Every structure is written in structure tokens, then in C-alpha cells.
Amino acid sequence: MEIARIRVNEGRLRKDLEDLGKFGEEPDGGILRPALSDADLKARDWFKGRMRDAGLQVREDAVANIIGRLDPASGAGDEPCIATGSHIDAVLHGGKFDGAAGLCCSLEALRAIQESRLPAPCPLELIVFTDEEGGHYAGTFGSRAMFNLLVEDEIYKSRGAGRPFMAQSLQRMGKDPAQSGKAARSPSEFRAFLELHIEQGPVLDSLGIPIGVVEGIVAIDRHMIEVKGRAGHAGTTPMRLRDDALVKAAGIVTAVNRAVRSLGVDLVGTIGEMKVHPGAFNIIPGKVEMTLDLRSMKKSLVKTARGKIREILRSTRGARLETALSKAGSRMDRKVMELIEESCRQRGVRWKRMGSGAGHDAMSFPTQGIPTGMIFIPCKEGKSHCPEEAIRWEDAAVGAQILADTIVRIAFSTGAESASGKARAN
Ligand code: GLV
Ligand code: MN
Ligand code: MN
């Protein structure tokens, strides 16, 4: 097998990344492309065209995941596939490479594999997952829908005022939300899953190392906090007679921050969104809605933090917490990690094993026992989820090359059905 024959094309990859970055582009260089917004829908259509140009058979499932497939000429189309993928949607005012880098590198990898004329012995898939960022509710929506991991009635739930429900967004695309269950697939359809992503942190960039081999992804808890007070006139209500929801919420924000810090450096917690109702100069806030995100490689720490935060809320009148999602951490497959490293070694590329503090659709696959791996590429100064997010084109090309090589290595390996098993909580 002559893997060295596979050659990705940096110029073609760069053009795709630049073109995709125009959908939802903002004047400061960032993008506004929430899941299933107009900008996202246009970007999805464009990407489907690029997939078709590359010879992929493209379909959309019941929850709008886009699935592009290459069946082998050999007639092994019923074999389990090796899938790659990531997401097109973005956080509000985010950057151009979170998700997009993984998709464009995957597409380039599949093009390069075809051009090498190495006969792939199994089907290959490229999947664009719907709403990875949680614009509707809790994130990694498309990959969770694929494996029946959605929270009950999730498509009918909203993250709070002004946010769309997934059911509405699907309807807007002409899909029947009641049929969402049809997106489910059997784990036996997959031989392995690989996701390339920007690191979203500073480690690779600061060390000058082009590839991160991900060992595991953090456990993530997402909660909605609601604090009720009493709305009233801001001019006529004496201070002593107020029940101001925002004042109570401010106390909660500070107490949560203190509680998370008290549990040490292996845990992070963020209240990242807050809506004040009704929201005006002259009205005492009657209600506040906030999101809370807790993460750690150690699931037990997330659990302890959750307990402490529940106590804080119990001591605040009118406060309550609803858990949107509790995701166990995931371990990447040992054999897949070794094949990524073998690909690096053969191309003379330096790599580093590392954990991921960011969540990814790659988390959903190990829960089904599907061997899963992630390849990180550096992003400049580690900036991500902000308009300054940037990469070097040559790093993207190296990532696409290692991805292509690894896909082929897995395809031809005999022992890739390994080792990860069900996600292990730690
Ligand atoms: C996704 O980017 C996440 O980590 O929340
Ligand atoms: Mn993100
Ligand atoms: Mn992402």
C-alpha cells in the first residue's frame, strides 16, 4: 500500500476555507452563522456542492445532518464505513475555523485519497453535523441524534427567550420534526470516526508542533438557571421593597465562580449567557435566565461542582436549575491514536498527545463503542470562539494529509476494531 502517493492540495484547501468563511462574515473578520440560520443554510448548500464536485453521494438525514459518501468500486458498499466530519454552524460572533477546518480538511483528504487511486476497501463518509455549538439547546445535536442520545423532547426545548426551537428550524427547512428519530443509525455501520479540529487553545502554537493527537475529551454539564424576582417601577419602588432578579443573579454568578475555583484547576465553570426580563432602564428586573457550563476531564469533579451549585441556588429565593445535558468524558481509541502517530512519523511531522477541553461531535461515537480519533491543528495564539480565530494554511494542509493517511491506514488495518469500548466515565 503506497500511502506516500496520497497528496493533499494546499491551494485547493485554502480556497475552500476562504470561501466557506464568507458565509456569515462580519466586518471584524468573525462570523455570525448560528445553526440553521440563513447564513448556515447557504453555507450548507455551498458545501454540499463541493462534496458533489468531489464525487460524493450527498444526502440529508431527518435532523439535517449532511452525509456525503464514497462507495468503493470493489462492491464492498455494505461494509462499515470510516467516517470523518465536523460542523458548519458557529458560536455567535465566532471565528472562521472552528468546525470549518475539520470539514474542509476532510473534504480535501477524501479528494486526495481518490486522486491517489489507492483502492479503498470500505465506504468513506464525510458528515456535516447539525448544531454542534448548541444554538438551539445543548450542542452536539446532530451526532447525538444519530445515536439516540437526545434528551427527551429536546427538539421542543429552547435555551431561553429569543432562541429558536430545533423543531421550528427543522420545519423551516421542510422537515417533519416528528420524524427526527429516523436520523438514528446503527453503530455497526461505522468502522471508525475521525474528526480534525483546530485546537482552540495555545499549546500547539506555543510549542510550534503541527499536530495534536487527542487522548480524551472533557465531561461537559450544561444547565439553565432561572432566577425569579418581581418586576416593578424603577422610579417609584423604594429599594427596601424590591425583589430584583438581577441582583440575586449577580450574587449567584459570583458564588458559582467561587465554588468552581475552590475545586481546583482541573475544573472550569462558565456562566456565559444572561437574559434580563423584561430588560429596560426603568423596570426592576422580574426574571433572569442564565446558562451554566461545567467541564473537567474528571467527571467526579463536575458532579461535585453541580452539588455545590445546587446548594447555592437553594439558598436564593426564586432560583432554579434545569439540566440540559450531562455528557461523560470520552477516551479516544488507542489503536486509532497509534495510526495517527504512525502517519505523522512517516511524513516526518511532529505531534503531541493532548486532551480536549472543548466539546466535539467526536464525543458521541465512543458512547457506541465506535473507535474514534481526533487530530488537532494549531490556531494562532490559541484564540477561538472569537473573531480573531486564525490558522496557518500550511498547518491545515499538514492536518488534511495526516487525516487522509490515517483514514487509509485504518481502512487497510486489520486490528482497528479495537479497544475504546463504551465511553468510560472517570
Ligand atoms: C464547543 O465548541 C464547545 O466546546 O462548547
Ligand atoms: Mn466551538
Ligand atoms: Mn467545533
XYZ file of C-alpha atoms and ligand atoms in Angstrom:
433
model
C 0.000 0.000 0.000
C 1.608 3.243 -1.131
C 0.260 5.811 1.273
C 3.015 8.227 0.204
C 1.106 8.565 -3.093
C -1.683 10.450 -1.335
C -1.025 14.173 -1.728
C -3.359 16.857 -0.440
C -3.524 20.153 -2.324
C -2.929 23.140 -0.026
C -4.131 25.734 -2.556
C -7.437 23.945 -3.104
C -7.938 23.513 0.641
C -7.178 27.172 1.309
C -9.686 28.274 -1.340
C -12.406 26.137 0.270
C -11.644 27.569 3.712
C -11.679 31.120 2.396
C -14.938 30.564 0.500
C -16.660 28.925 3.474
C -15.501 31.824 5.661
C -17.558 34.239 3.581
C -20.906 32.828 4.744
C -21.959 34.969 7.671
C -18.740 37.010 7.600
C -18.792 40.132 9.769
C -16.806 43.356 9.227
C -14.332 42.485 12.002
C -13.394 39.189 10.327
C -15.513 36.974 12.556
C -18.688 35.170 11.524
C -22.308 35.090 12.580
C -23.558 31.691 11.491
C -25.765 30.046 14.120
C -27.119 26.606 13.315
C -29.796 26.595 10.596
C -29.787 30.399 10.275
C -29.885 31.805 6.738
C -26.083 32.072 6.654
C -25.725 28.481 7.840
C -28.246 27.196 5.284
C -26.394 28.974 2.459
C -23.039 27.627 3.659
C -24.501 24.113 3.859
C -25.768 24.343 0.263
C -22.379 25.544 -0.916
C -20.607 22.728 0.933
C -22.986 20.125 -0.489
C -21.977 21.371 -3.950
C -18.281 20.986 -3.067
C -18.954 17.456 -1.833
C -20.736 16.578 -5.082
C -17.904 18.116 -7.109
C -15.607 15.709 -5.262
C -17.720 12.746 -6.371
C -19.540 12.121 -3.087
C -23.151 10.922 -2.993
C -24.852 13.508 -0.778
C -27.975 13.095 1.337
C -29.510 14.837 4.322
C -30.975 12.909 7.241
C -34.069 13.665 9.315
C -32.253 16.176 11.559
C -30.398 17.879 8.702
C -27.045 16.153 9.142
C -25.413 16.199 5.696
C -23.880 12.858 4.781
C -21.546 12.519 1.801
C -20.460 9.040 0.841
C -17.889 7.378 -1.364
C -18.581 3.717 -2.030
C -15.654 1.559 -3.066
C -15.528 0.462 -6.695
C -14.873 -3.060 -5.426
C -18.507 -3.591 -4.427
C -17.763 -3.547 -0.675
C -20.501 -0.925 -0.196
C -22.145 -2.856 2.642
C -19.012 -2.853 4.769
C -18.943 -0.482 7.773
C -17.675 2.943 6.738
C -14.858 5.108 8.026
C -16.422 8.498 8.691
C -14.948 11.933 9.198
C -16.769 15.165 9.880
C -17.332 18.303 11.889
C -19.702 21.277 11.793
C -20.539 24.401 9.779
C -22.518 26.274 12.464
C -20.645 28.705 14.674
C -20.946 30.397 18.052
C -22.244 33.980 17.989
C -19.546 36.304 16.626
C -17.105 33.403 16.467
C -14.241 32.584 14.133
C -13.939 31.045 10.689
C -12.161 27.806 11.527
C -13.985 26.126 14.419
C -15.719 23.254 12.612
C -14.940 24.635 9.151
C -11.305 23.497 9.304
C -12.391 19.938 10.026
C -14.880 19.867 7.182
C -12.610 21.387 4.541
C -9.659 19.196 5.602
C -11.916 16.123 5.494
C -13.098 17.022 2.011
C -9.528 17.597 0.854
C -8.487 14.273 2.403
C -11.217 12.395 0.515
C -10.305 14.132 -2.744
C -6.637 13.268 -2.258
C -7.446 9.642 -1.461
C -9.453 9.354 -4.671
C -6.742 11.036 -6.730
C -4.129 8.624 -5.360
C -6.130 5.778 -6.952
C -5.469 3.597 -3.939
C -8.442 1.227 -3.882
C -10.298 1.962 -0.618
C -11.620 -1.332 0.723
C -14.600 0.192 2.551
C -17.032 3.117 2.178
C -15.882 6.551 3.343
C -18.246 9.189 4.700
C -17.998 12.921 5.352
C -20.629 14.153 7.810
C -21.656 17.756 8.489
C -23.317 17.584 11.910
C -26.250 19.859 12.721
C -25.912 22.384 15.553
C -22.687 21.357 17.216
C -22.499 24.636 19.121
C -25.838 24.428 20.893
C -27.503 27.404 19.219
C -30.859 25.780 19.875
C -30.392 23.837 23.084
C -27.443 21.791 24.243
C -24.902 21.226 21.429
C -23.532 18.217 19.511
C -27.132 17.825 18.410
C -26.613 16.056 15.074
C -24.232 13.389 16.332
C -26.366 12.722 19.418
C -29.469 12.372 17.226
C -27.543 9.833 15.165
C -27.204 7.567 18.198
C -30.442 8.224 20.074
C -28.667 10.352 22.671
C -31.063 13.304 22.616
C -32.638 14.463 25.850
C -36.367 13.741 25.926
C -38.295 16.244 23.784
C -35.072 18.148 23.125
C -36.246 19.446 19.763
C -39.186 21.125 21.511
C -37.000 22.790 24.159
C -35.394 26.194 23.918
C -32.403 27.706 25.683
C -34.495 30.628 26.707
C -36.094 33.755 25.373
C -35.390 34.564 21.760
C -33.783 31.221 20.902
C -35.336 29.040 18.216
C -36.564 25.522 18.940
C -34.969 22.820 16.814
C -38.447 21.654 15.816
C -39.137 25.108 14.326
C -35.822 25.221 12.489
C -36.359 21.761 11.020
C -39.857 22.748 9.928
C -38.470 25.840 8.247
C -36.321 23.515 6.139
C -39.359 21.443 5.187
C -38.559 18.602 7.591
C -41.077 16.916 9.854
C -39.756 17.189 13.442
C -41.841 14.170 14.429
C -39.588 12.100 12.153
C -36.332 13.131 13.877
C -35.883 9.628 15.251
C -35.186 8.452 11.721
C -31.735 10.039 11.912
C -30.678 7.161 14.176
C -28.052 4.819 12.772
C -26.657 1.549 13.971
C -23.131 1.704 15.403
C -22.368 -1.317 13.231
C -22.466 0.991 10.197
C -19.217 2.586 11.379
C -15.767 1.093 11.434
C -14.220 4.268 12.838
C -14.791 8.002 13.200
C -12.133 10.703 12.860
C -12.552 14.440 13.464
C -9.960 17.073 12.657
C -10.365 20.337 14.558
C -8.407 23.427 15.481
C -7.007 23.015 18.982
C -8.849 26.100 20.303
C -6.098 26.533 22.869
C -2.475 27.754 22.835
C -0.432 24.574 23.372
C 0.463 23.525 19.793
C 1.024 27.079 18.596
C 3.276 27.945 21.508
C 5.395 24.804 21.031
C 5.491 25.006 17.228
C 4.077 21.477 16.917
C 1.721 20.983 13.950
C -0.378 18.014 15.114
C -2.177 17.179 18.352
C -3.287 13.600 18.888
C -6.279 13.813 21.177
C -6.403 11.299 24.013
C -9.699 12.327 25.548
C -12.433 14.955 25.662
C -13.759 16.592 28.823
C -17.029 15.710 30.528
C -19.496 18.564 29.984
C -22.541 19.601 32.014
C -24.883 22.254 30.677
C -27.590 23.823 32.787
C -30.142 26.578 32.532
C -30.591 28.748 35.627
C -33.711 30.817 36.121
C -33.985 33.454 38.831
C -37.392 34.969 39.501
C -37.967 38.290 41.233
C -40.736 40.880 40.945
C -40.876 43.399 38.107
C -41.891 46.922 39.082
C -41.381 50.638 38.500
C -37.722 51.666 38.798
C -38.616 55.172 39.929
C -41.330 54.638 42.475
C -40.373 51.391 44.270
C -38.156 52.035 47.337
C -35.004 49.910 47.439
C -36.129 48.075 50.588
C -39.321 46.858 48.899
C -37.750 45.351 45.805
C -37.201 41.746 44.759
C -34.719 42.380 41.967
C -33.985 39.210 39.967
C -30.753 40.606 38.529
C -29.319 41.488 41.926
C -29.980 37.910 43.055
C -28.493 36.560 39.796
C -25.348 38.656 40.295
C -24.869 37.006 43.696
C -25.250 33.595 42.074
C -22.661 34.377 39.370
C -20.095 35.343 41.999
C -20.884 32.385 44.255
C -20.690 29.896 41.358
C -17.332 31.299 40.277
C -16.021 30.965 43.831
C -17.352 27.410 44.170
C -15.745 26.274 40.905
C -12.392 27.850 41.808
C -12.460 26.164 45.190
C -12.447 22.763 43.465
C -9.047 23.274 41.837
C -7.511 23.744 38.427
C -8.965 20.615 36.815
C -12.463 22.112 36.656
C -13.839 25.079 34.735
C -17.243 26.664 35.018
C -18.783 29.476 32.991
C -21.986 31.469 33.139
C -21.815 32.688 29.563
C -25.270 33.933 28.734
C -27.705 36.039 30.688
C -31.073 37.456 29.711
C -32.760 40.045 31.865
C -36.543 40.335 31.632
C -38.175 42.493 30.616
C -34.919 44.468 30.220
C -35.285 48.259 30.364
C -33.859 51.330 32.113
C -36.970 51.862 34.089
C -38.175 48.384 35.084
C -36.889 46.381 38.046
C -35.780 43.042 36.566
C -38.504 40.440 37.123
C -36.662 37.428 35.788
C -33.153 36.407 34.706
C -32.208 33.400 32.584
C -28.578 32.218 32.546
C -26.606 29.319 31.136
C -24.022 27.374 33.130
C -21.314 25.216 31.527
C -19.147 22.951 33.724
C -16.239 20.909 32.384
C -13.499 18.617 33.569
C -11.585 15.553 32.444
C -12.698 14.174 35.822
C -16.417 13.581 35.761
C -16.473 13.299 39.555
C -15.368 16.939 39.819
C -18.230 18.049 37.583
C -20.609 16.144 39.831
C -19.216 17.745 42.980
C -19.500 21.209 41.426
C -23.079 20.523 40.397
C -23.910 19.634 44.008
C -22.325 22.815 45.374
C -24.126 24.960 42.831
C -27.472 23.371 43.645
C -26.867 24.400 47.257
C -26.140 27.982 46.201
C -29.393 28.054 44.261
C -31.373 26.547 47.107
C -30.306 29.448 49.289
C -31.583 32.015 46.749
C -35.346 32.542 46.712
C -36.856 32.114 43.244
C -33.809 30.397 41.724
C -33.948 27.040 39.969
C -31.721 24.956 37.752
C -32.648 22.724 34.832
C -30.054 20.325 33.462
C -29.918 20.475 29.673
C -27.217 17.915 29.171
C -24.697 15.850 31.073
C -22.050 14.323 28.829
C -19.497 11.878 30.139
C -15.932 12.464 29.044
C -14.707 10.354 26.138
C -11.494 8.483 25.557
C -10.147 8.253 22.058
C -9.318 4.815 20.689
C -5.767 3.659 21.409
C -5.285 1.942 18.054
C -6.587 4.965 16.132
C -4.208 7.233 18.083
C -1.324 4.950 17.138
C -2.305 5.046 13.464
C -2.416 8.872 13.546
C 1.054 8.835 15.105
C 2.321 6.365 12.509
C 1.048 8.743 9.808
C 2.946 11.616 11.444
C 6.117 9.559 11.768
C 6.045 8.542 8.105
C 5.610 12.136 6.946
C 8.239 13.479 9.350
C 5.643 15.556 11.216
C 5.956 16.287 14.940
C 2.967 15.565 17.150
C 1.880 15.780 20.757
C -0.721 13.841 22.698
C -3.190 16.086 24.485
C -6.663 16.375 25.992
C -9.521 18.451 24.613
C -11.223 20.999 26.841
C -13.654 21.759 24.036
C -16.603 19.537 23.197
C -16.915 17.898 19.774
C -19.214 15.601 17.841
C -16.422 13.042 18.212
C -17.739 12.594 21.792
C -20.846 10.814 20.582
C -19.110 7.958 18.764
C -17.213 6.308 21.653
C -20.509 6.020 23.552
C -21.440 3.445 20.896
C -18.128 1.579 21.056
C -17.048 3.053 17.699
C -13.246 3.523 17.529
C -12.771 7.282 17.432
C -9.842 9.642 16.993
C -9.254 13.381 16.829
C -6.492 15.321 15.115
C -5.811 18.872 16.305
C -4.076 21.558 14.279
C -2.767 24.777 15.863
C -4.710 28.008 15.921
C -2.822 31.256 16.311
C -2.205 32.158 19.947
C -4.890 29.651 20.860
C -7.675 32.138 20.126
C -11.068 30.586 19.432
C -14.781 31.349 19.786
C -13.859 34.915 18.827
C -13.341 36.839 15.560
C -9.532 36.650 15.943
C -9.531 32.868 15.450
C -6.870 32.138 12.776
C -4.774 29.298 11.358
C -1.788 28.887 9.040
C -2.729 27.342 5.691
C 0.281 25.046 5.827
C -0.888 23.659 9.176
C -4.292 22.899 7.654
C -2.582 21.088 4.770
C -0.475 19.020 7.174
C -3.626 18.165 9.131
C -5.517 17.135 5.989
C -2.555 14.991 4.928
C -2.348 13.195 8.273
C -6.120 12.733 8.202
C -6.035 11.247 4.686
C -3.152 8.937 5.544
C -4.856 7.805 8.747
C -8.160 7.062 7.000
C -6.323 4.809 4.573
C -4.277 3.202 7.351
C -7.478 2.367 9.227
C -9.093 1.071 6.032
C -6.245 -1.358 5.445
C -5.574 -2.271 9.064
C -6.872 -5.491 10.451
C -6.965 -4.505 14.092
C -8.768 -1.160 14.051
C -11.929 -2.605 15.532
C -10.416 -2.051 18.897
C -10.238 -1.076 22.125
C -12.171 2.012 23.131
C -15.409 0.277 24.048
C -18.105 2.327 25.699
C -17.167 5.774 26.920
C -15.549 5.445 30.279
C -16.531 7.910 32.888
C -13.695 8.759 35.184
C -17.814 23.711 21.522
O -17.107 24.465 20.886
C -17.718 23.655 22.939
O -16.697 23.194 23.446
O -18.632 24.149 23.600
Mn -16.989 25.761 19.039
Mn -16.078 22.976 16.979
